[in-house]
Amino acid sequence: MAVIKKERKPKPDASTTRIQDPEGTRRNILEIASKEFALNGLSGARIDEIAARTRFSKRMIYYYFGDKEGLYLRALENAYRQVREGEAQLDIEGLPPVAALTRLVEFTFDHHHRHEEFIRMVMIENIHHGQYLEQSDAIRELNVTAIDHISRIYSRGVEEGVFRPGLDAVELHWQVSALCFFNVSNRTTFSMIFGRDFGAPAQLERLKRNSVEMLLRFVAKDEAPAER
């Protein structure tokens, strides 16, 4: 009597994953691509390396993102989206203006520290004179929400008499970004030049407190931090 052997089903591979979870595939590719672009820049990043680290083929990456520049632009958009989504989740609408601005600055400082690839991708895009960012309506729309966010906090502070009038919301956003951005972008050079570890936990906490205080002093009606 002949023995009938059952055929073994092939194990699911990356192609099956793509069909079953296309959004998960995109997220995985973007996560790895962001690190690769942040480390090596647009010109130095290699699709071969990204494919190897994601276990998806180059063809699949091109299927989702078109080409390397398309992948870079989507990664840049995703980096901005992450920070803006984090801001949107802050529970600050019911807080007094000083406490709300404090929390916003603290969030920005911590986010940039935890997502250094975001800072490096912004630096790379500035090297490219913003030519890829200019192509993205999504990034402009995302950053409109950032200005609305800080504008509402500032307007409430002016109405309540704790913030001085006449300041520009975009410039306030600039100041917050500048203080928190520099903490990542120049940390290595400052640490080496001045012989101090600016990435040490105690030093980071001190820099965060200083950033908050500088912003509060800048916006305060009496040029001093209001009581929290």
Short mmCIF file of N, CA and C in Angstrom, two decimals, residues 130-206:
data_model
loop_
_atom_site.label_atom_id
_atom_site.label_comp_id
_atom_site.label_asym_id
_atom_site.label_seq_id
_atom_site.Cartn_x
_atom_site.Cartn_y
_atom_site.Cartn_z
N GLY A 130 16.72 72.24 1.66
CA GLY A 130 15.29 72.01 1.76
C GLY A 130 14.62 71.59 0.47
N GLN A 131 15.39 71.09 -0.50
CA GLN A 131 14.79 70.80 -1.80
C GLN A 131 13.80 69.65 -1.77
N TYR A 132 13.96 68.71 -0.85
CA TYR A 132 13.00 67.60 -0.76
C TYR A 132 11.82 67.99 0.12
N LEU A 133 12.09 68.70 1.20
CA LEU A 133 11.01 69.19 2.05
C LEU A 133 10.06 70.07 1.24
N GLU A 134 10.62 70.84 0.31
CA GLU A 134 9.80 71.74 -0.52
C GLU A 134 8.77 70.97 -1.34
N GLN A 135 9.05 69.70 -1.62
CA GLN A 135 8.14 68.89 -2.43
C GLN A 135 6.99 68.32 -1.60
N SER A 136 7.05 68.49 -0.28
CA SER A 136 6.10 67.81 0.60
C SER A 136 5.04 68.75 1.15
N ASP A 137 3.81 68.58 0.71
CA ASP A 137 2.70 69.31 1.32
C ASP A 137 2.43 68.78 2.73
N ALA A 138 2.72 67.50 2.95
CA ALA A 138 2.43 66.88 4.24
C ALA A 138 3.23 67.54 5.36
N ILE A 139 4.50 67.82 5.12
CA ILE A 139 5.34 68.42 6.16
C ILE A 139 4.86 69.82 6.49
N ARG A 140 4.50 70.59 5.48
CA ARG A 140 3.98 71.95 5.74
C ARG A 140 2.70 71.88 6.56
N GLU A 141 1.81 70.96 6.21
CA GLU A 141 0.56 70.82 6.96
C GLU A 141 0.81 70.38 8.39
N LEU A 142 1.76 69.46 8.58
CA LEU A 142 2.09 68.99 9.92
C LEU A 142 2.60 70.13 10.79
N ASN A 143 3.39 71.00 10.22
CA ASN A 143 3.99 72.07 11.01
C ASN A 143 3.03 73.23 11.25
N VAL A 144 1.96 73.31 10.47
CA VAL A 144 0.91 74.28 10.78
C VAL A 144 0.31 73.95 12.14
N THR A 145 0.13 72.66 12.41
CA THR A 145 -0.45 72.27 13.70
C THR A 145 0.48 72.64 14.86
N ALA A 146 1.80 72.57 14.62
CA ALA A 146 2.75 72.94 15.68
C ALA A 146 2.62 74.41 16.03
N ILE A 147 2.44 75.25 15.01
CA ILE A 147 2.30 76.69 15.26
C ILE A 147 0.98 76.98 15.94
N ASP A 148 -0.09 76.30 15.52
CA ASP A 148 -1.39 76.48 16.18
C ASP A 148 -1.30 76.11 17.66
N HIS A 149 -0.56 75.06 17.93
CA HIS A 149 -0.42 74.56 19.30
C HIS A 149 0.22 75.61 20.20
N ILE A 150 1.38 76.11 19.79
CA ILE A 150 2.10 77.07 20.62
C ILE A 150 1.39 78.42 20.63
N SER A 151 0.70 78.74 19.53
CA SER A 151 -0.02 80.00 19.45
C SER A 151 -1.16 80.04 20.47
N ARG A 152 -1.87 78.91 20.65
CA ARG A 152 -2.97 78.87 21.62
C ARG A 152 -2.44 79.04 23.04
N ILE A 153 -1.31 78.38 23.33
CA ILE A 153 -0.72 78.52 24.67
C ILE A 153 -0.33 79.97 24.91
N TYR A 154 0.34 80.57 23.94
CA TYR A 154 0.80 81.96 24.08
C TYR A 154 -0.38 82.92 24.21
N SER A 155 -1.40 82.73 23.39
CA SER A 155 -2.56 83.63 23.44
C SER A 155 -3.25 83.56 24.80
N ARG A 156 -3.36 82.38 25.36
CA ARG A 156 -3.97 82.26 26.69
C ARG A 156 -3.12 82.97 27.74
N GLY A 157 -1.79 82.86 27.58
CA GLY A 157 -0.90 83.52 28.52
C GLY A 157 -1.01 85.02 28.46
N VAL A 158 -1.19 85.57 27.25
CA VAL A 158 -1.37 87.02 27.10
C VAL A 158 -2.70 87.44 27.72
N GLU A 159 -3.75 86.68 27.43
CA GLU A 159 -5.08 87.00 27.98
C GLU A 159 -5.09 86.98 29.50
N GLU A 160 -4.32 86.06 30.09
CA GLU A 160 -4.29 85.94 31.55
C GLU A 160 -3.26 86.87 32.20
N GLY A 161 -2.53 87.62 31.37
CA GLY A 161 -1.61 88.61 31.89
C GLY A 161 -0.28 88.08 32.37
N VAL A 162 0.08 86.83 31.99
CA VAL A 162 1.37 86.28 32.42
C VAL A 162 2.43 86.32 31.31
N PHE A 163 1.99 86.43 30.04
CA PHE A 163 2.92 86.55 28.92
C PHE A 163 2.82 87.94 28.33
N ARG A 164 3.94 88.48 27.90
CA ARG A 164 3.92 89.81 27.30
C ARG A 164 3.38 89.73 25.87
N PRO A 165 2.65 90.74 25.43
CA PRO A 165 2.08 90.71 24.08
C PRO A 165 3.13 91.05 23.02
N GLY A 166 2.76 90.81 21.76
CA GLY A 166 3.59 91.24 20.64
C GLY A 166 4.58 90.22 20.11
N LEU A 167 4.57 89.00 20.66
CA LEU A 167 5.50 87.97 20.18
C LEU A 167 4.87 87.17 19.05
N ASP A 168 5.71 86.62 18.22
CA ASP A 168 5.27 85.87 17.04
C ASP A 168 5.34 84.37 17.33
N ALA A 169 4.27 83.63 17.02
CA ALA A 169 4.21 82.20 17.35
C ALA A 169 5.27 81.40 16.60
N VAL A 170 5.52 81.76 15.34
CA VAL A 170 6.55 81.04 14.58
C VAL A 170 7.92 81.25 15.20
N GLU A 171 8.19 82.48 15.65
CA GLU A 171 9.48 82.75 16.29
C GLU A 171 9.59 82.04 17.64
N LEU A 172 8.49 81.92 18.35
CA LEU A 172 8.51 81.14 19.59
C LEU A 172 8.84 79.68 19.30
N HIS A 173 8.23 79.15 18.27
CA HIS A 173 8.52 77.77 17.85
C HIS A 173 9.99 77.63 17.47
N TRP A 174 10.52 78.65 16.81
CA TRP A 174 11.95 78.67 16.44
C TRP A 174 12.82 78.57 17.69
N GLN A 175 12.49 79.36 18.71
CA GLN A 175 13.31 79.38 19.93
C GLN A 175 13.26 78.03 20.65
N VAL A 176 12.07 77.46 20.75
CA VAL A 176 11.94 76.14 21.39
C VAL A 176 12.77 75.11 20.61
N SER A 177 12.61 75.11 19.30
CA SER A 177 13.34 74.15 18.46
C SER A 177 14.84 74.34 18.58
N ALA A 178 15.29 75.60 18.57
CA ALA A 178 16.72 75.89 18.61
C ALA A 178 17.36 75.34 19.88
N LEU A 179 16.74 75.59 21.02
CA LEU A 179 17.30 75.14 22.30
C LEU A 179 17.37 73.61 22.36
N CYS A 180 16.32 72.96 21.90
CA CYS A 180 16.26 71.50 22.00
C CYS A 180 17.06 70.82 20.89
N PHE A 181 17.13 71.43 19.74
CA PHE A 181 17.86 70.89 18.59
C PHE A 181 19.36 70.87 18.87
N PHE A 182 19.87 71.96 19.40
CA PHE A 182 21.31 72.10 19.64
C PHE A 182 21.80 71.05 20.62
N ASN A 183 20.93 70.65 21.53
CA ASN A 183 21.31 69.63 22.51
C ASN A 183 21.76 68.35 21.85
N VAL A 184 21.21 68.03 20.69
CA VAL A 184 21.61 66.82 19.97
C VAL A 184 22.67 67.14 18.92
N SER A 185 22.42 68.18 18.13
CA SER A 185 23.29 68.45 16.98
C SER A 185 24.73 68.76 17.37
N ASN A 186 24.94 69.42 18.51
CA ASN A 186 26.29 69.84 18.90
C ASN A 186 26.79 69.19 20.18
N ARG A 187 26.10 68.19 20.63
CA ARG A 187 26.48 67.55 21.89
C ARG A 187 27.88 66.97 21.85
N THR A 188 28.21 66.27 20.78
CA THR A 188 29.52 65.62 20.68
C THR A 188 30.65 66.63 20.67
N THR A 189 30.53 67.67 19.85
CA THR A 189 31.61 68.65 19.75
C THR A 189 31.77 69.42 21.06
N PHE A 190 30.66 69.81 21.68
CA PHE A 190 30.74 70.52 22.95
C PHE A 190 31.39 69.65 24.02
N SER A 191 31.02 68.38 24.05
CA SER A 191 31.59 67.47 25.05
C SER A 191 33.10 67.35 24.88
N MET A 192 33.55 67.25 23.64
CA MET A 192 34.98 67.11 23.38
C MET A 192 35.75 68.39 23.65
N ILE A 193 35.19 69.52 23.23
CA ILE A 193 35.89 70.80 23.38
C ILE A 193 36.02 71.20 24.84
N PHE A 194 34.95 71.01 25.60
CA PHE A 194 34.93 71.52 26.97
C PHE A 194 35.15 70.43 28.03
N GLY A 195 35.39 69.19 27.57
CA GLY A 195 35.71 68.14 28.51
C GLY A 195 34.61 67.80 29.49
N ARG A 196 33.39 67.92 29.03
CA ARG A 196 32.24 67.61 29.88
C ARG A 196 31.26 66.77 29.08
N ASP A 197 30.70 65.75 29.71
CA ASP A 197 29.77 64.87 29.02
C ASP A 197 28.39 65.49 29.01
N PHE A 198 28.05 66.15 27.91
CA PHE A 198 26.74 66.80 27.81
C PHE A 198 25.61 65.81 27.54
N GLY A 199 25.96 64.53 27.43
CA GLY A 199 24.93 63.50 27.29
C GLY A 199 24.65 62.76 28.58
N ALA A 200 25.35 63.12 29.65
CA ALA A 200 25.11 62.48 30.95
C ALA A 200 23.72 62.85 31.47
N PRO A 201 23.04 61.92 32.14
CA PRO A 201 21.66 62.17 32.60
C PRO A 201 21.51 63.45 33.42
N ALA A 202 22.42 63.69 34.37
CA ALA A 202 22.31 64.89 35.21
C ALA A 202 22.50 66.15 34.37
N GLN A 203 23.41 66.10 33.40
CA GLN A 203 23.66 67.25 32.54
C GLN A 203 22.45 67.53 31.64
N LEU A 204 21.87 66.47 31.11
CA LEU A 204 20.68 66.62 30.27
C LEU A 204 19.52 67.23 31.04
N GLU A 205 19.33 66.78 32.26
CA GLU A 205 18.25 67.33 33.09
C GLU A 205 18.48 68.81 33.36
N ARG A 206 19.73 69.17 33.61
CA ARG A 206 20.06 70.58 33.84
C ARG A 206 19.80 71.42 32.59
#
